[in-house]
Coordinates of C-alpha atoms in Angstrom, one line a residue:
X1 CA -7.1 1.0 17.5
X2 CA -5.9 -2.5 17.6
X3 CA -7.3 -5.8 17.7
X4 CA -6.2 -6.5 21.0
X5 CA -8.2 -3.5 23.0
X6 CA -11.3 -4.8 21.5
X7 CA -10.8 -8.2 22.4
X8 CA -10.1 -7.3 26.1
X9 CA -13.1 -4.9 26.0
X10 CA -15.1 -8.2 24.9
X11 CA -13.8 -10.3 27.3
X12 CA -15.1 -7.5 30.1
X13 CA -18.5 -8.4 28.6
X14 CA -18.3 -11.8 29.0
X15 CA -16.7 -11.7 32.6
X16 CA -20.1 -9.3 33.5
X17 CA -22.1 -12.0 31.8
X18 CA -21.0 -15.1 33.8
X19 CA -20.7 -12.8 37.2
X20 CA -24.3 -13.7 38.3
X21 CA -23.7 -17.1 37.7
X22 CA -20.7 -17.5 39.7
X23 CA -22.2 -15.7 42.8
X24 CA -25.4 -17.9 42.7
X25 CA -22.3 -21.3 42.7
X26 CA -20.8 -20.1 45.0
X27 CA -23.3 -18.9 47.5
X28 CA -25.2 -22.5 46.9
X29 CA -22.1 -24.1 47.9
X30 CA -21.9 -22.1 51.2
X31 CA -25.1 -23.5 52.2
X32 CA -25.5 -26.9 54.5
X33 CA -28.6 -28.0 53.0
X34 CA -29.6 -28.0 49.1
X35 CA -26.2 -28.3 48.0
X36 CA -27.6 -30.2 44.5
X37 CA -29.1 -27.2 43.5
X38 CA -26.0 -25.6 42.7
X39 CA -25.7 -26.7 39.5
X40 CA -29.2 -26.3 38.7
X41 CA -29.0 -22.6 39.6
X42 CA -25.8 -22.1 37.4
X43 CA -27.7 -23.2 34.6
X44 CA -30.7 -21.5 35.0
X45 CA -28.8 -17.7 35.5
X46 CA -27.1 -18.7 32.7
X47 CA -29.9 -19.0 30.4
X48 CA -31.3 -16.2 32.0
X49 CA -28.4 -14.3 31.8
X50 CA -27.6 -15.0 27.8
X51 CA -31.6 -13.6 27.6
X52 CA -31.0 -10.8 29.2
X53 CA -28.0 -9.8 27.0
X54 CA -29.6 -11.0 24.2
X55 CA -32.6 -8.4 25.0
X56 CA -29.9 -5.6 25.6
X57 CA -27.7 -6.1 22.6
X58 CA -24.9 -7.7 23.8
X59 CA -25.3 -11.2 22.5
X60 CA -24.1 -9.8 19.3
X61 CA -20.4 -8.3 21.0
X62 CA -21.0 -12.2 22.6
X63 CA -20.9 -14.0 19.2
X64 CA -18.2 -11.2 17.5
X65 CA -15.9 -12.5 20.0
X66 CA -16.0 -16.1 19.4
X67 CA -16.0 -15.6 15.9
X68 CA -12.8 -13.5 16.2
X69 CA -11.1 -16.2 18.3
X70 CA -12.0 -18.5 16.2
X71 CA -11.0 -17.1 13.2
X72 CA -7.2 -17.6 13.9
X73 CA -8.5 -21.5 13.4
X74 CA -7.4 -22.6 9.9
X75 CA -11.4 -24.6 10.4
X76 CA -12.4 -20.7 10.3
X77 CA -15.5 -21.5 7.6
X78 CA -16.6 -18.9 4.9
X79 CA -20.3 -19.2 6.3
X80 CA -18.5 -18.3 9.2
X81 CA -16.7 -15.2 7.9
X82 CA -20.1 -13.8 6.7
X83 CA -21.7 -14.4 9.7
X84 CA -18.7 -11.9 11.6
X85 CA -19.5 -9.8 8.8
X86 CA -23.1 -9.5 9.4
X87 CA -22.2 -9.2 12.8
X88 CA -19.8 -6.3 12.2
X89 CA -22.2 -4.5 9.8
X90 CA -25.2 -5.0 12.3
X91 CA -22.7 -3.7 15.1
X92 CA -21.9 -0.2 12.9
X93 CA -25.5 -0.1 11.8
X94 CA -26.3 0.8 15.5
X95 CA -23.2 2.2 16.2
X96 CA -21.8 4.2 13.3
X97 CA -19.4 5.8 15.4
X98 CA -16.9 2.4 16.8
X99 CA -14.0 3.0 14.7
X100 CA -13.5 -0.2 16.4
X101 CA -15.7 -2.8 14.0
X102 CA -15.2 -0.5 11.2
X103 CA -11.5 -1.2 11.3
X104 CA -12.4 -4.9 11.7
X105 CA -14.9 -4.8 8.5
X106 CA -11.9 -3.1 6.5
X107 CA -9.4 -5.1 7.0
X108 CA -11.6 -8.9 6.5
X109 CA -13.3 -7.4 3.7
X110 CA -9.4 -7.0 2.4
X111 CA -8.3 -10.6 3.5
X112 CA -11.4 -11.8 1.5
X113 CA -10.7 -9.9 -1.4
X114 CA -13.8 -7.8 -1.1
X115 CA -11.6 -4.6 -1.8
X116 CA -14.3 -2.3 -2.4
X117 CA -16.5 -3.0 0.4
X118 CA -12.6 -2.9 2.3
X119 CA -12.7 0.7 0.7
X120 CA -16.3 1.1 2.8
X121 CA -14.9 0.4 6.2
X122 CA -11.2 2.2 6.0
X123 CA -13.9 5.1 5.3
X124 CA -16.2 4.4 8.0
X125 CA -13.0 4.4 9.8
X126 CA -11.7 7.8 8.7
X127 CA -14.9 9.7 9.1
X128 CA -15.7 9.1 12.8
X129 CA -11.9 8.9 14.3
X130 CA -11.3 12.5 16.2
X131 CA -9.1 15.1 14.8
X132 CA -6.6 14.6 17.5
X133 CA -5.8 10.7 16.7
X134 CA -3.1 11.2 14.1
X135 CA -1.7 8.1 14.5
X136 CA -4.6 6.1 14.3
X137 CA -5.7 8.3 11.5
X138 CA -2.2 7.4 9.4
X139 CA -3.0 4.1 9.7
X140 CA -6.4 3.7 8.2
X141 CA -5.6 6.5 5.5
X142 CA -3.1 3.8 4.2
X143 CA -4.9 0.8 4.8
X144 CA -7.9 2.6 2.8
X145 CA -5.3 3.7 -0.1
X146 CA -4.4 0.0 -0.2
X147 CA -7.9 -1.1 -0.7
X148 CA -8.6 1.3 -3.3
X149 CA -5.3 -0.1 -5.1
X150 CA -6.8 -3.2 -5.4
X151 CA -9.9 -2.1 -6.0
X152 CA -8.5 -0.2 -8.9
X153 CA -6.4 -3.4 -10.6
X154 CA -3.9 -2.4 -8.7
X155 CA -3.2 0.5 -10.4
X156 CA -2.9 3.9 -8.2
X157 CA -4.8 6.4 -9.8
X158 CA -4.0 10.5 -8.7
X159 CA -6.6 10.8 -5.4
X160 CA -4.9 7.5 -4.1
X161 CA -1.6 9.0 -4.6
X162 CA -2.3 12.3 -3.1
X163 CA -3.8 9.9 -0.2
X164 CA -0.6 8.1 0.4
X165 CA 1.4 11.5 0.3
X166 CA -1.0 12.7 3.2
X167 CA -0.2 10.0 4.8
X168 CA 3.4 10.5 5.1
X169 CA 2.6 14.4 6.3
X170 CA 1.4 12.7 8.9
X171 CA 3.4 9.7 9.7
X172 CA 6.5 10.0 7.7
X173 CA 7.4 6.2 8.4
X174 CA 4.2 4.5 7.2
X175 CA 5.1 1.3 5.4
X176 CA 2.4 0.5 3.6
X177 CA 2.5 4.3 2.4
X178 CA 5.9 3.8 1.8
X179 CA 5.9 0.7 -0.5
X180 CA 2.6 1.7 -2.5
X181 CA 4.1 5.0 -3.5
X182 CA 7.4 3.0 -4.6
X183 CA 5.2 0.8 -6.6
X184 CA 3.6 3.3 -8.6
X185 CA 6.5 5.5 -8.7
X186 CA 8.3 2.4 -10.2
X187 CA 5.4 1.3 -12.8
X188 CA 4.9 5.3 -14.1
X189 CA 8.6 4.5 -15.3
X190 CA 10.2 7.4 -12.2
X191 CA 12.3 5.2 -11.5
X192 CA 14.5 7.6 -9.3
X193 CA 11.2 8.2 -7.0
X194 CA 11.2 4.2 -6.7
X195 CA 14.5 4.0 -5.1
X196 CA 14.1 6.9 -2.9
X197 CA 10.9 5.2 -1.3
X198 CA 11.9 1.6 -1.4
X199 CA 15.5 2.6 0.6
X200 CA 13.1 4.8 3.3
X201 CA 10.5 1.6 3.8
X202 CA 14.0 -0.8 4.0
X203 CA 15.6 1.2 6.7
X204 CA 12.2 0.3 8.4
X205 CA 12.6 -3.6 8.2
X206 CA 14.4 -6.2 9.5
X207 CA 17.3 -7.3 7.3
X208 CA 16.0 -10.9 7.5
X209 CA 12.5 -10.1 6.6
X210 CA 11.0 -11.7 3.3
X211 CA 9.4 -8.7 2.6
X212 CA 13.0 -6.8 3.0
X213 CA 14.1 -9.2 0.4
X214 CA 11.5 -8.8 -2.1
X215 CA 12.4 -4.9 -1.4
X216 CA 16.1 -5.1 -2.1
X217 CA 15.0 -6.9 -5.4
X218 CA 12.5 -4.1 -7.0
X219 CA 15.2 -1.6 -5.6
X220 CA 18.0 -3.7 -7.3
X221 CA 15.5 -3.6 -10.5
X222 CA 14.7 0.2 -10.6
X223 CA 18.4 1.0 -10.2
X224 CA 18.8 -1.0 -13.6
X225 CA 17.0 1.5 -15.2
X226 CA 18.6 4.9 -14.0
X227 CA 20.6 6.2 -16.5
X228 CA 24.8 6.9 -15.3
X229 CA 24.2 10.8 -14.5
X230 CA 20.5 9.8 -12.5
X231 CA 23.1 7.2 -10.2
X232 CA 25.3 10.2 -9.7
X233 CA 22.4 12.6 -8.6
X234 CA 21.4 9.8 -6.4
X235 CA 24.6 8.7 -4.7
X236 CA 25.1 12.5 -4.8
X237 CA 21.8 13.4 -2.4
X238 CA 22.8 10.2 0.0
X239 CA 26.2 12.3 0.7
X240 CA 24.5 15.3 1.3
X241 CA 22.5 13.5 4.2
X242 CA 23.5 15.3 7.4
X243 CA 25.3 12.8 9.9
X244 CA 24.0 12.4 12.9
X245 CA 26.3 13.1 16.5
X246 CA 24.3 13.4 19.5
X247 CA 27.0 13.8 22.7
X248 CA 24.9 11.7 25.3
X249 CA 26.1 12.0 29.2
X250 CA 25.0 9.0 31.3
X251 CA 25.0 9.5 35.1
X252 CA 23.1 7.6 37.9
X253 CA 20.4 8.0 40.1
X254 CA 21.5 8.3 44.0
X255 CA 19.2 5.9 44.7
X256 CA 20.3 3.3 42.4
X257 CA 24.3 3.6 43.2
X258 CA 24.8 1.4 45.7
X259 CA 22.9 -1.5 43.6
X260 CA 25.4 -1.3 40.7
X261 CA 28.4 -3.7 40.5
X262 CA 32.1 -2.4 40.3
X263 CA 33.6 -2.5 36.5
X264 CA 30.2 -3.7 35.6
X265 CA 29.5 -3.1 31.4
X266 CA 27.9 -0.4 30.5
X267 CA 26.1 -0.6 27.3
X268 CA 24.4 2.8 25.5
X269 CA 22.4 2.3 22.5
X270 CA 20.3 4.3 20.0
X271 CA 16.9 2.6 18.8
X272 CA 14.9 4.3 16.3
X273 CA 11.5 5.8 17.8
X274 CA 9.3 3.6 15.0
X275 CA 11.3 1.6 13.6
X276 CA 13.3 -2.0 13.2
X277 CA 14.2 -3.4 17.0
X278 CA 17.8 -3.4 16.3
X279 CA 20.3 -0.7 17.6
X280 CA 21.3 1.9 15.4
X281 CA 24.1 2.7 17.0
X282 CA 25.9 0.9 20.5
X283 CA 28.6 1.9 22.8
X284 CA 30.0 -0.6 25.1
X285 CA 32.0 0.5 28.2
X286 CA 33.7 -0.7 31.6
X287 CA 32.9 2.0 34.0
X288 CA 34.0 2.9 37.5
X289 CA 33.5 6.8 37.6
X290 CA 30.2 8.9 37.0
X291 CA 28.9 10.6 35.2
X292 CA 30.8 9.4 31.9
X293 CA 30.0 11.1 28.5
X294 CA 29.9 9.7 25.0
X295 CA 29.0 10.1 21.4
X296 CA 27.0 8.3 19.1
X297 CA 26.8 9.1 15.6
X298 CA 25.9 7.4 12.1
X299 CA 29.6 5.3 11.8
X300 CA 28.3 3.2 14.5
X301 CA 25.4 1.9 12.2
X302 CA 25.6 -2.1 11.6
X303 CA 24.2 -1.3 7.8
X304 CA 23.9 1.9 5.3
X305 CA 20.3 1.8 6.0
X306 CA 20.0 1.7 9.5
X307 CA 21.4 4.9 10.0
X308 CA 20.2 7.2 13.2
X309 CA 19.6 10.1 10.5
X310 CA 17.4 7.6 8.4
X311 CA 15.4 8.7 11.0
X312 CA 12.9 11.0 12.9
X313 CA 13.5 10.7 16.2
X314 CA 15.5 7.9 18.5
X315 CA 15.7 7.0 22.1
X316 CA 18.8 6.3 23.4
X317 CA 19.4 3.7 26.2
X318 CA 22.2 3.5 29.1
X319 CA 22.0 0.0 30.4
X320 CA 24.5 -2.0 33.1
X321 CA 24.6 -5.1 32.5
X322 CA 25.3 -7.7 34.9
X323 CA 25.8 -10.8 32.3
X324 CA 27.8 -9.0 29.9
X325 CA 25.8 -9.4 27.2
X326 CA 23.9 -6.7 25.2
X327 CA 20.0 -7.8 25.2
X328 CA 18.5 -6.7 28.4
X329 CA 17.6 -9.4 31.3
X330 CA 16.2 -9.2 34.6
X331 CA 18.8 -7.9 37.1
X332 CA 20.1 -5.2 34.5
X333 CA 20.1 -1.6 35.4
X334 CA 19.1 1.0 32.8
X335 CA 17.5 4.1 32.2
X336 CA 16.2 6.0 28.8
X337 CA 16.3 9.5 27.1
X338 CA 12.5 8.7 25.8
X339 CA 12.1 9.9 22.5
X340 CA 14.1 12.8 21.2
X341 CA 14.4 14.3 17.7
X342 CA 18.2 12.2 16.0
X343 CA 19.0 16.2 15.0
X344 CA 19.7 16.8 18.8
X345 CA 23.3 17.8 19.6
X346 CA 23.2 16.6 23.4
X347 CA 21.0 14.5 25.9
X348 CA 21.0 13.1 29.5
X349 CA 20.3 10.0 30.6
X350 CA 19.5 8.7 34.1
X351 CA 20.0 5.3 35.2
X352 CA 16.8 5.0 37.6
X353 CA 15.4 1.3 38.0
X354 CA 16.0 -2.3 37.9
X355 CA 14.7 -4.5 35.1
X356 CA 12.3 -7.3 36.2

């Protein structure tokens, strides 16, 4: 459930809304005689239009829109921000069921500081997504556990906890789940729990990131703490991660060969399924023969915690480039595994189609 399906939704409103309008112009227009009544007609659908809507509900999906496109304006007023709300509340009042607004009433609630009505709509979230929508479901059960942090003086009593840890059943990778359960790993004094969760939720972020930063420096603070044999046991349990190999065999597709350049480069790259952007592993070639087989594995990892076995699953890449250069451009030639579990041994990728 994102921001930008509803928007679009509300946007089809509007387009139905001014249809009428724009028929009646244009027709007028057509016409040899009574040309100046054009824009008298416009007007008058309009208004009839917005009363129509109005009697049929929609003026309120109207007005939710502009309030949401205006709020991105730093001239977004409070009395504005309660009015949305109203809006939002008035929207779920007829509609209990559009996970949709209740999403939307969470998370402003949240930016206001309202963190228990934030608790309201994460649940009014939770209770009408279907059983099916994990994803989405991951999602709000950590945006609700954050809430009820807040809520709670930022303290993270048991049920949050055992909230956050359903959360990660679910989606192993959730951030917010991630850093929470660090942060109340870290302030219960478990100092080894801290690090574990803090390293999983940086292997997630882009080295650059501020947040990354402040990371590294509550990771760099826990590990203060550990007593000698607890740094052991910990450096101990990194070793025993398994290394990841997966033998990939890159081969093209029949209709594709005669487009590819001789000794063009051939880049293949591992990205993590959820995850930073940046490759987890790369292998650059000059090619002339096909099909050509290689192996990735963890060596190939630009940092410790951007490892392929840091996580779940990866999709690995075979991309010809005709510039040289590594980040994909129109003209290049590639083709992808799609997701596969980084525990695989083999895969096969097809190079099928142009980028445009």
């Amino acid at each position: 459930v994102t921001q930008a399906d509803y928007e679009a939704l509300v946007v089809e409103v509007k387009r139905n809304l001014l249809t009428d309008t724009q028929k009646v112009a244009e027709q007028t227009e057509n016409e040899t005689s009574g040309r100046w009544l054009a824009p008298v007609m416009a007007v008058i659908m309009i208004v009839s239009s917005v009363l129509l809507y109005k009697h049929l509900g929609f003026e309120n999906e109207w007005a939710i829109s502009n309030l949401l496109e205006r709020s991105n304006s730093s001239q977004f007023s409070q009395q504005e921000s309660e009015e949305l709300l109203a809006r939002l509340n008035d929207k779920v009042r007829k509609t209990p069921k559009d996970v949709e607004a209740w999403y939307m009433i969470g998370r402003i609630q949240f930016e206001m500081g309202n963190y228990q009505q934030s608790v309201k709509g994460f649940n009014g979230v939770l209770m009408n997504l279907p059983n099916e929508a994990k994803t989405d479901q991951a999602v709000a059960m950590a945006q609700l556990a954050q809430a009820k942090f807040f809520a709670n003086n930022r303290q993270l009593d048991k049920s949050t906890q055992s909230l956050l840890k359903a959360t990660l059943e679910i989606n192993p990778q959730e951030t917010t789940a991630l850093g929470l359960l660090g942060v109340a790993a870290f302030d219960s004094q478990d100092y080894m729990s801290a690090v574990k969760y803090w390293r999983q939720l940086l292997a997630l972020m882009p080295p650059n990131n501020s947040n990354a930063i402040a990371i590294k420096g509550g990771i760099e603070k826990a590990l203060k703490q550990l007593k000698p044999e607890q740094i052991t046991a910990l450096q101990s349990e990194i070793k025993k991660q398994p290394a990841v190999s997966i033998k990939v065999t890159v081969d093209l597709a029949k209709e594709i060969r005669d487009q590819v350049p001789a000794n063009a480069d051939l880049f293949i790259l591992a990205k993590a399924e959820n995850g930073p952007p940046m490759p987890l592993a790369v292998k650059r070639l000059s090619n002339t023969s096909w099909p050509i087989t290689v192996v990735l594995d963890d060596s190939m990892a630009m940092m410790p915690s951007l490892k392929m076995s840091n996580f779940e699953k990866v999709i690995i890449t075979a991309r010809i480039s005709k510039s040289g250069v590594g980040n994909a451009k129109p003209g290049d030639i590639e083709g992808s595994s799609g997701a596969i579990e980084a525990s695989s041994k083999k895969t096969k990728v097809i190079i099928d189609h142009v980028l445009k």
